[in-house]
Amino acid sequence: MASKRRGNGEGGIYQLKDGSWEARIMIGTNAEGKPKFKTFTSKKRTVVANKLADYIANRREKEPQYACNQTVEKWLWNWFEDYVDKNVKISTKTSYETIIKKHLIPYIGHLKLREIKKIDIEDMYRNLLNNGRVDGKGGLSVKTIRNISLVLHKALDEAMKHEYIIRNPADIADVPTLRSENNTKKEIEVLTKQEQKALMDVCGNDVYGVAIKTTLFTGVRLGELLGLQWGDINYDTRTMAISRQVNRLKDYSPNATAKTRLGIQEDTKTKSSNRLISLPDQLMALLKEHKERQLIEKKKWGKAYKNLDMIFAREDGHYIDPATFREHYQKKLKEAGLKHYTFHALRHTFATRALEAGIPIKVVSQILGHASVQITMDTYSHVLPELQKESMNRIAEYIAI
């Protein structure tokens, strides 16, 4: 038998089956996202009511000392400096900083930390979904908004641990799961077989041409491609290990002379992105010839050569900047008489050709380093209906025998 519930954030008082009384108030969530409660019990209702009132008053008394006049913007930067800066890798730190600066602060940064509500967060999500791109060209993807939600949730959880806020409104805010009509899924870019052949025909034996062919044979991401080292190739098993990437990330060092620095990031996009890819004979031969040419270049440079063991490197051995690589890639497309395609289109092209060739989607997913087969199925759903049609025709021919 429950007594009258109090308002949101004020807790509630309930009479238990044995006649005693319990007062409780939600104080947060656990690692699984389930609510955590502070409870008080007594045989008398007045006792639990007074304990609950004292607890709430005590928490509210503490709040103004820290958060009464503190904005969400101020707390986000405090959290970034005190927690993010010391606990995450540089790529994650860069991503968090961008989310805070470009997406969270413009929408909710002006609000008082202790006053932010569920509706404020949901309004932000809707705005981001419809018109969240910083270049003003439409909305963000649901995946990007969920990443933004994750950052906000972590920041507010930390504020709650410090008792700056009583509850985390991000816990109960609805995060978009479906795209609105004005934010339909963008079609992926895939080169036709004729376009793919035209591109490969103009890709000679220079480092950029060999790298483009390697992507068409393996579907690796650009950062993974430029992060490959000769030690990643096992000539006995004819496999290539993907375990790092080259990236240009913000330089947070105190003596930084530039905003960003180019270098090896000793991890890939996700844990599942670390993988072994079997190499076909044609690609093995291509890479062997490329290594021989690279050794000749190395001798020409002598001691000035930076020996980083990179498969795809500048003439002096240094890392290739992804932006520089994209420029050369676009030149190859023009040379082949093709329209503009993002470099990621080569990854989509590999996956599409693999599925068309009858490679099981589970295998394709593993080669691409997707976290789940469902991601592969969702991404390449354009291929599946035609493959199903071909498969059913083959089954019918077999049954008719």
Coordinates of C-alpha atoms in Angstrom, one line a residue:
M1 CA 0.0 0.0 0.0
A2 CA 1.8 3.1 -1.1
S3 CA 1.2 6.6 0.2
K4 CA 0.9 9.6 -2.0
R5 CA 4.0 9.9 -4.2
R6 CA 6.1 13.1 -4.1
G7 CA 7.1 15.1 -7.0
N8 CA 10.0 14.2 -9.4
G9 CA 13.3 14.3 -7.5
E10 CA 11.5 14.5 -4.1
G11 CA 11.4 10.8 -3.5
G12 CA 8.4 8.7 -2.4
I13 CA 7.1 7.1 0.8
Y14 CA 5.5 3.7 0.8
Q15 CA 4.0 1.4 3.4
L16 CA 5.4 -2.2 3.2
K17 CA 3.5 -5.4 3.6
D18 CA 4.6 -5.8 7.2
G19 CA 3.2 -2.5 8.1
S20 CA 6.5 -0.6 8.3
W21 CA 7.3 2.4 6.1
E22 CA 10.0 3.0 3.5
A23 CA 11.1 6.3 1.9
R24 CA 13.3 6.2 -1.1
I25 CA 14.8 8.6 -3.7
M26 CA 16.6 7.8 -7.0
I27 CA 20.2 8.9 -6.8
G28 CA 21.5 7.7 -10.2
T29 CA 22.0 4.6 -12.3
N30 CA 24.5 1.7 -12.1
A31 CA 26.8 0.5 -14.9
E32 CA 23.9 -1.4 -16.6
G33 CA 21.7 1.8 -16.6
K34 CA 19.4 0.5 -13.9
P35 CA 18.2 3.1 -11.2
K36 CA 19.9 3.3 -7.8
F37 CA 18.0 4.4 -4.8
K38 CA 18.7 5.8 -1.3
T39 CA 16.2 4.2 1.1
F40 CA 15.1 4.8 4.7
T41 CA 12.9 2.4 6.7
S42 CA 11.1 2.7 10.1
K43 CA 7.9 1.5 11.8
K44 CA 6.7 5.1 11.8
R45 CA 5.9 7.1 8.7
T46 CA 7.0 10.4 10.3
V47 CA 10.5 9.0 10.9
V48 CA 11.1 8.1 7.3
A49 CA 9.5 11.3 6.1
N50 CA 11.8 13.3 8.2
K51 CA 14.9 11.3 7.1
L52 CA 14.0 11.8 3.5
A53 CA 13.4 15.5 3.9
D54 CA 16.7 15.9 5.7
Y55 CA 18.5 14.0 3.0
I56 CA 17.0 16.1 0.2
A57 CA 17.7 19.3 2.1
N58 CA 21.3 18.3 2.6
R59 CA 21.8 17.5 -1.0
R60 CA 20.2 20.7 -2.1
E61 CA 22.2 22.6 0.4
K62 CA 25.4 21.3 -1.2
E63 CA 24.4 21.9 -4.7
P64 CA 24.5 25.8 -4.7
Q65 CA 28.1 25.7 -3.5
Y66 CA 29.1 24.1 -6.7
A67 CA 26.5 24.2 -9.3
C68 CA 23.9 26.9 -8.6
N69 CA 25.5 29.3 -11.0
Q70 CA 27.6 26.8 -13.0
T71 CA 26.5 26.5 -16.6
V72 CA 26.5 23.2 -18.5
E73 CA 29.3 24.7 -20.6
K74 CA 31.5 25.4 -17.6
W75 CA 30.9 21.9 -16.2
L76 CA 31.6 20.2 -19.6
W77 CA 35.1 21.9 -19.8
N78 CA 35.8 21.1 -16.2
W79 CA 34.9 17.5 -16.8
F80 CA 37.0 17.4 -20.0
E81 CA 40.1 18.7 -18.2
D82 CA 39.7 16.7 -15.0
Y83 CA 38.5 13.4 -16.4
V84 CA 38.7 13.1 -20.1
D85 CA 42.2 14.5 -20.4
K86 CA 43.6 11.9 -18.0
N87 CA 41.6 8.8 -18.9
V88 CA 41.1 8.4 -22.6
K89 CA 43.3 8.0 -25.7
I90 CA 44.1 11.0 -27.9
S91 CA 41.7 10.1 -30.7
T92 CA 38.8 9.8 -28.2
K93 CA 39.8 13.0 -26.5
T94 CA 39.8 14.8 -29.8
S95 CA 36.4 13.4 -30.6
Y96 CA 35.0 14.4 -27.2
E97 CA 36.3 17.9 -27.5
T98 CA 34.7 18.3 -30.9
I99 CA 31.3 17.0 -29.6
I100 CA 31.5 19.4 -26.7
K101 CA 32.5 22.4 -28.7
K102 CA 30.4 21.9 -31.9
H103 CA 27.3 20.2 -30.7
L104 CA 26.6 20.3 -26.9
I105 CA 27.6 23.9 -26.0
P106 CA 25.7 25.6 -28.9
Y107 CA 22.4 24.0 -27.7
I108 CA 22.6 23.5 -24.0
G109 CA 25.8 25.2 -22.9
H110 CA 24.0 28.3 -21.6
L111 CA 21.7 26.3 -19.2
K112 CA 22.4 26.0 -15.5
L113 CA 23.8 22.6 -14.7
R114 CA 21.3 22.0 -11.9
E115 CA 18.4 23.1 -14.0
I116 CA 18.9 21.1 -17.2
K117 CA 15.9 18.9 -17.9
K118 CA 14.9 15.9 -20.1
I119 CA 13.0 18.2 -22.5
D120 CA 16.1 20.4 -23.1
I121 CA 18.2 17.4 -24.1
E122 CA 15.5 15.9 -26.4
D123 CA 15.0 19.3 -28.1
M124 CA 18.8 19.3 -28.7
Y125 CA 18.6 15.8 -30.2
R126 CA 15.8 16.9 -32.6
N127 CA 17.7 20.0 -33.7
L128 CA 20.8 18.0 -34.3
L129 CA 18.8 15.4 -36.3
N130 CA 17.3 18.0 -38.5
N131 CA 20.0 20.7 -38.8
G132 CA 23.0 19.7 -36.8
R133 CA 25.8 19.7 -39.4
V134 CA 28.3 22.5 -38.7
D135 CA 28.4 23.4 -42.4
G136 CA 24.7 24.0 -42.4
K137 CA 24.0 21.3 -44.9
G138 CA 21.4 19.3 -43.1
G139 CA 21.2 17.0 -40.0
L140 CA 23.4 14.6 -38.3
S141 CA 23.1 10.8 -38.5
V142 CA 21.4 8.9 -35.7
K143 CA 24.7 7.2 -35.0
T144 CA 26.5 10.6 -34.5
I145 CA 23.7 11.8 -32.2
R146 CA 24.0 8.6 -30.2
N147 CA 27.7 9.3 -29.8
I148 CA 26.9 12.8 -28.6
S149 CA 24.4 11.3 -26.2
L150 CA 27.1 9.0 -24.8
V151 CA 29.4 12.0 -24.1
L152 CA 26.7 14.0 -22.4
H153 CA 25.6 11.0 -20.3
K154 CA 29.2 10.5 -19.1
A155 CA 29.7 14.1 -18.2
L156 CA 26.4 14.4 -16.3
D157 CA 27.1 11.1 -14.5
E158 CA 30.3 12.5 -13.2
A159 CA 28.5 15.7 -12.1
M160 CA 26.0 13.5 -10.2
K161 CA 28.9 11.6 -8.5
H162 CA 30.2 15.0 -7.3
E163 CA 26.6 15.7 -6.0
Y164 CA 26.4 18.8 -8.3
I165 CA 23.1 17.4 -9.6
I166 CA 20.6 15.1 -8.0
R167 CA 19.9 13.0 -11.1
N168 CA 21.1 12.6 -14.6
P169 CA 18.4 13.8 -17.0
A170 CA 20.3 12.1 -19.9
D171 CA 19.2 8.8 -18.3
I172 CA 15.5 9.4 -19.2
A173 CA 15.9 11.5 -22.4
D174 CA 14.8 9.7 -25.5
V175 CA 17.7 9.3 -28.0
P176 CA 16.7 9.1 -31.8
T177 CA 16.5 5.6 -33.1
L178 CA 14.9 6.3 -36.5
R179 CA 15.7 8.9 -39.1
S180 CA 13.1 11.6 -39.7
E181 CA 11.7 12.0 -43.2
N182 CA 14.0 15.0 -43.8
N183 CA 17.1 13.0 -42.7
T184 CA 16.9 9.8 -44.8
K185 CA 19.8 7.5 -45.0
K186 CA 22.4 8.5 -47.5
E187 CA 23.1 6.0 -50.3
I188 CA 26.6 4.6 -50.2
E189 CA 28.9 5.2 -53.1
V190 CA 29.9 2.1 -55.1
L191 CA 32.0 2.1 -58.3
T192 CA 30.5 0.1 -61.1
K193 CA 32.6 -2.8 -62.5
Q194 CA 33.5 -0.7 -65.5
E195 CA 34.5 2.3 -63.3
Q196 CA 36.5 0.0 -61.1
K197 CA 38.5 -1.3 -64.0
A198 CA 39.1 2.2 -65.4
L199 CA 40.5 3.3 -62.1
M200 CA 42.8 0.2 -61.8
D201 CA 44.0 0.8 -65.3
V202 CA 45.4 4.2 -64.4
C203 CA 46.8 3.1 -61.1
G204 CA 50.4 2.5 -62.0
N205 CA 53.3 1.4 -59.8
D206 CA 53.7 4.5 -57.8
V207 CA 52.8 4.4 -54.1
Y208 CA 49.4 5.9 -54.5
G209 CA 48.4 3.5 -57.3
V210 CA 49.5 0.5 -55.4
A211 CA 47.7 1.7 -52.3
I212 CA 44.4 2.2 -54.2
K213 CA 44.7 -1.3 -55.6
T214 CA 45.3 -2.6 -52.1
T215 CA 42.1 -1.0 -50.9
L216 CA 40.1 -2.5 -53.8
F217 CA 41.5 -5.9 -52.9
T218 CA 41.0 -5.7 -49.1
G219 CA 38.4 -3.0 -48.3
V220 CA 40.7 -1.4 -45.6
R221 CA 39.9 2.1 -44.3
L222 CA 42.3 5.0 -45.3
G223 CA 43.8 5.4 -41.9
E224 CA 44.4 1.6 -41.7
L225 CA 45.9 1.6 -45.2
L226 CA 48.4 4.3 -44.3
G227 CA 49.2 2.6 -41.0
L228 CA 50.3 -0.7 -42.6
Q229 CA 53.9 -1.8 -41.9
W230 CA 55.9 -4.5 -43.7
G231 CA 55.9 -6.4 -40.4
D232 CA 52.1 -6.7 -40.7
I233 CA 52.4 -9.1 -43.6
N234 CA 53.0 -12.8 -42.9
Y235 CA 54.4 -14.3 -46.0
D236 CA 53.8 -17.9 -44.8
T237 CA 50.1 -17.5 -44.1
R238 CA 49.7 -14.8 -46.8
T239 CA 47.8 -12.6 -44.4
M240 CA 47.9 -8.9 -43.4
A241 CA 47.3 -7.7 -39.8
I242 CA 45.3 -4.6 -39.3
S243 CA 46.1 -3.1 -35.9
R244 CA 46.9 0.6 -36.2
Q245 CA 46.2 3.7 -38.3
V246 CA 47.8 6.9 -39.4
N247 CA 45.8 9.9 -38.3
R248 CA 46.2 13.7 -37.9
L249 CA 45.1 14.4 -34.4
K250 CA 45.1 17.5 -32.2
D251 CA 48.4 18.1 -30.5
Y252 CA 47.8 18.6 -26.8
S253 CA 51.5 18.7 -25.8
P254 CA 52.5 22.0 -24.0
N255 CA 55.3 22.7 -26.5
A256 CA 53.2 22.0 -29.6
T257 CA 54.1 24.2 -32.6
A258 CA 51.0 23.3 -34.6
K259 CA 47.4 22.5 -33.8
T260 CA 47.6 18.9 -35.1
R261 CA 50.3 16.3 -35.6
L262 CA 50.5 13.4 -38.0
G263 CA 51.5 10.0 -36.6
I264 CA 50.7 6.4 -35.8
Q265 CA 47.6 5.7 -33.7
E266 CA 48.2 2.3 -32.1
D267 CA 44.7 1.1 -32.4
T268 CA 41.9 1.0 -35.0
K269 CA 38.4 2.3 -35.1
T270 CA 36.9 -0.4 -32.9
K271 CA 38.1 -3.6 -31.1
S272 CA 36.6 -5.7 -34.0
S273 CA 38.6 -3.6 -36.5
N274 CA 41.8 -5.4 -35.4
R275 CA 41.8 -8.3 -37.8
L276 CA 43.7 -10.6 -40.2
I277 CA 43.0 -10.3 -43.9
S278 CA 44.0 -13.1 -46.3
L279 CA 45.8 -11.7 -49.3
P280 CA 45.2 -13.0 -52.9
D281 CA 48.2 -14.0 -55.0
Q282 CA 47.7 -10.9 -57.3
L283 CA 48.0 -8.5 -54.3
M284 CA 51.0 -10.4 -52.8
A285 CA 52.9 -10.1 -56.1
L286 CA 51.9 -6.4 -56.3
L287 CA 53.2 -5.7 -52.8
K288 CA 56.4 -7.6 -53.4
E289 CA 57.2 -5.5 -56.5
H290 CA 56.3 -2.3 -54.5
K291 CA 58.8 -3.3 -51.7
E292 CA 61.6 -3.7 -54.2
R293 CA 61.0 -0.2 -55.7
Q294 CA 60.8 1.2 -52.1
L295 CA 64.2 -0.3 -51.3
I296 CA 65.7 1.5 -54.3
E297 CA 64.2 4.8 -53.1
K298 CA 65.6 4.1 -49.6
K299 CA 69.2 3.7 -51.0
K300 CA 68.8 7.0 -52.9
W301 CA 68.0 8.9 -49.7
G302 CA 70.7 7.2 -47.6
K303 CA 70.8 8.4 -44.0
A304 CA 68.1 11.0 -44.7
Y305 CA 65.6 8.2 -45.1
K306 CA 63.2 7.9 -42.2
N307 CA 62.9 4.1 -41.7
L308 CA 59.5 3.7 -40.2
D309 CA 58.8 0.3 -41.9
M310 CA 55.7 1.8 -43.6
I311 CA 54.3 0.0 -46.6
F312 CA 52.9 3.2 -48.0
A313 CA 55.2 6.1 -47.3
R314 CA 56.6 9.3 -48.8
E315 CA 59.8 9.0 -50.8
D316 CA 61.8 9.9 -47.6
G317 CA 60.0 7.2 -45.6
H318 CA 57.7 9.5 -43.5
Y319 CA 54.0 8.9 -43.1
I320 CA 51.7 10.0 -45.9
D321 CA 49.1 12.5 -44.7
P322 CA 45.6 11.3 -45.3
A323 CA 44.6 14.7 -46.8
T324 CA 47.6 14.4 -49.3
F325 CA 46.5 10.9 -50.2
R326 CA 43.0 12.0 -50.9
E327 CA 44.3 14.7 -53.3
H328 CA 46.3 12.1 -55.3
Y329 CA 43.3 9.7 -55.3
Q330 CA 41.1 12.4 -56.8
K331 CA 43.7 12.9 -59.5
K332 CA 43.6 9.2 -60.3
L333 CA 39.8 9.4 -60.6
K334 CA 40.0 12.3 -63.1
E335 CA 42.7 10.5 -65.0
A336 CA 40.3 7.6 -65.3
G337 CA 37.5 9.9 -66.5
L338 CA 35.4 9.2 -63.4
K339 CA 33.3 11.5 -61.3
H340 CA 34.2 12.4 -57.7
Y341 CA 34.1 9.5 -55.3
T342 CA 35.1 9.6 -51.7
F343 CA 38.0 7.2 -50.8
H344 CA 35.6 5.3 -48.6
A345 CA 33.7 4.4 -51.8
L346 CA 36.6 1.9 -52.5
R347 CA 35.8 0.1 -49.3
H348 CA 32.1 -0.1 -50.3
T349 CA 33.1 -1.2 -53.7
F350 CA 35.2 -4.1 -52.3
A351 CA 32.3 -5.2 -50.1
T352 CA 29.8 -5.1 -52.9
R353 CA 32.1 -7.1 -55.3
A354 CA 32.7 -9.6 -52.5
L355 CA 29.0 -10.2 -51.9
E356 CA 28.3 -10.3 -55.7
A357 CA 31.0 -13.0 -55.9
G358 CA 29.1 -15.1 -53.4
I359 CA 31.4 -14.6 -50.4
P360 CA 29.3 -15.3 -47.2
I361 CA 28.2 -12.0 -45.5
K362 CA 29.7 -13.2 -42.3
V363 CA 33.1 -13.5 -43.9
V364 CA 32.8 -10.1 -45.6
S365 CA 31.9 -8.6 -42.2
Q366 CA 35.0 -10.1 -40.7
I367 CA 37.2 -8.8 -43.5
L368 CA 35.8 -5.3 -43.1
G369 CA 36.2 -5.4 -39.3
H370 CA 32.5 -4.6 -38.6
A371 CA 31.4 -5.0 -35.0
S372 CA 28.5 -7.2 -36.1
V373 CA 27.1 -8.9 -39.2
Q374 CA 24.0 -6.7 -38.8
I375 CA 26.1 -3.6 -39.6
T376 CA 27.2 -5.3 -42.8
M377 CA 23.7 -6.3 -43.7
D378 CA 22.3 -2.8 -43.0
T379 CA 25.1 -1.1 -45.0
Y380 CA 25.0 -3.3 -48.0
S381 CA 21.3 -4.0 -48.2
H382 CA 21.3 -2.7 -51.8
V383 CA 23.1 -5.9 -52.8
L384 CA 21.1 -8.4 -50.9
P385 CA 17.8 -8.5 -52.9
E386 CA 19.6 -9.2 -56.2
L387 CA 21.8 -11.9 -54.5
Q388 CA 18.7 -13.5 -53.1
K389 CA 17.1 -13.6 -56.5
E390 CA 20.2 -15.3 -58.0
S391 CA 20.4 -17.8 -55.1
M392 CA 16.7 -18.7 -55.5
N393 CA 17.2 -19.3 -59.3
R394 CA 20.2 -21.6 -58.6
I395 CA 18.2 -23.5 -55.9
A396 CA 15.3 -23.9 -58.4
E397 CA 17.7 -25.3 -61.0
Y398 CA 19.1 -27.8 -58.5
I399 CA 15.6 -28.9 -57.4
A400 CA 14.5 -29.4 -61.0
I401 CA 17.3 -31.8 -61.7

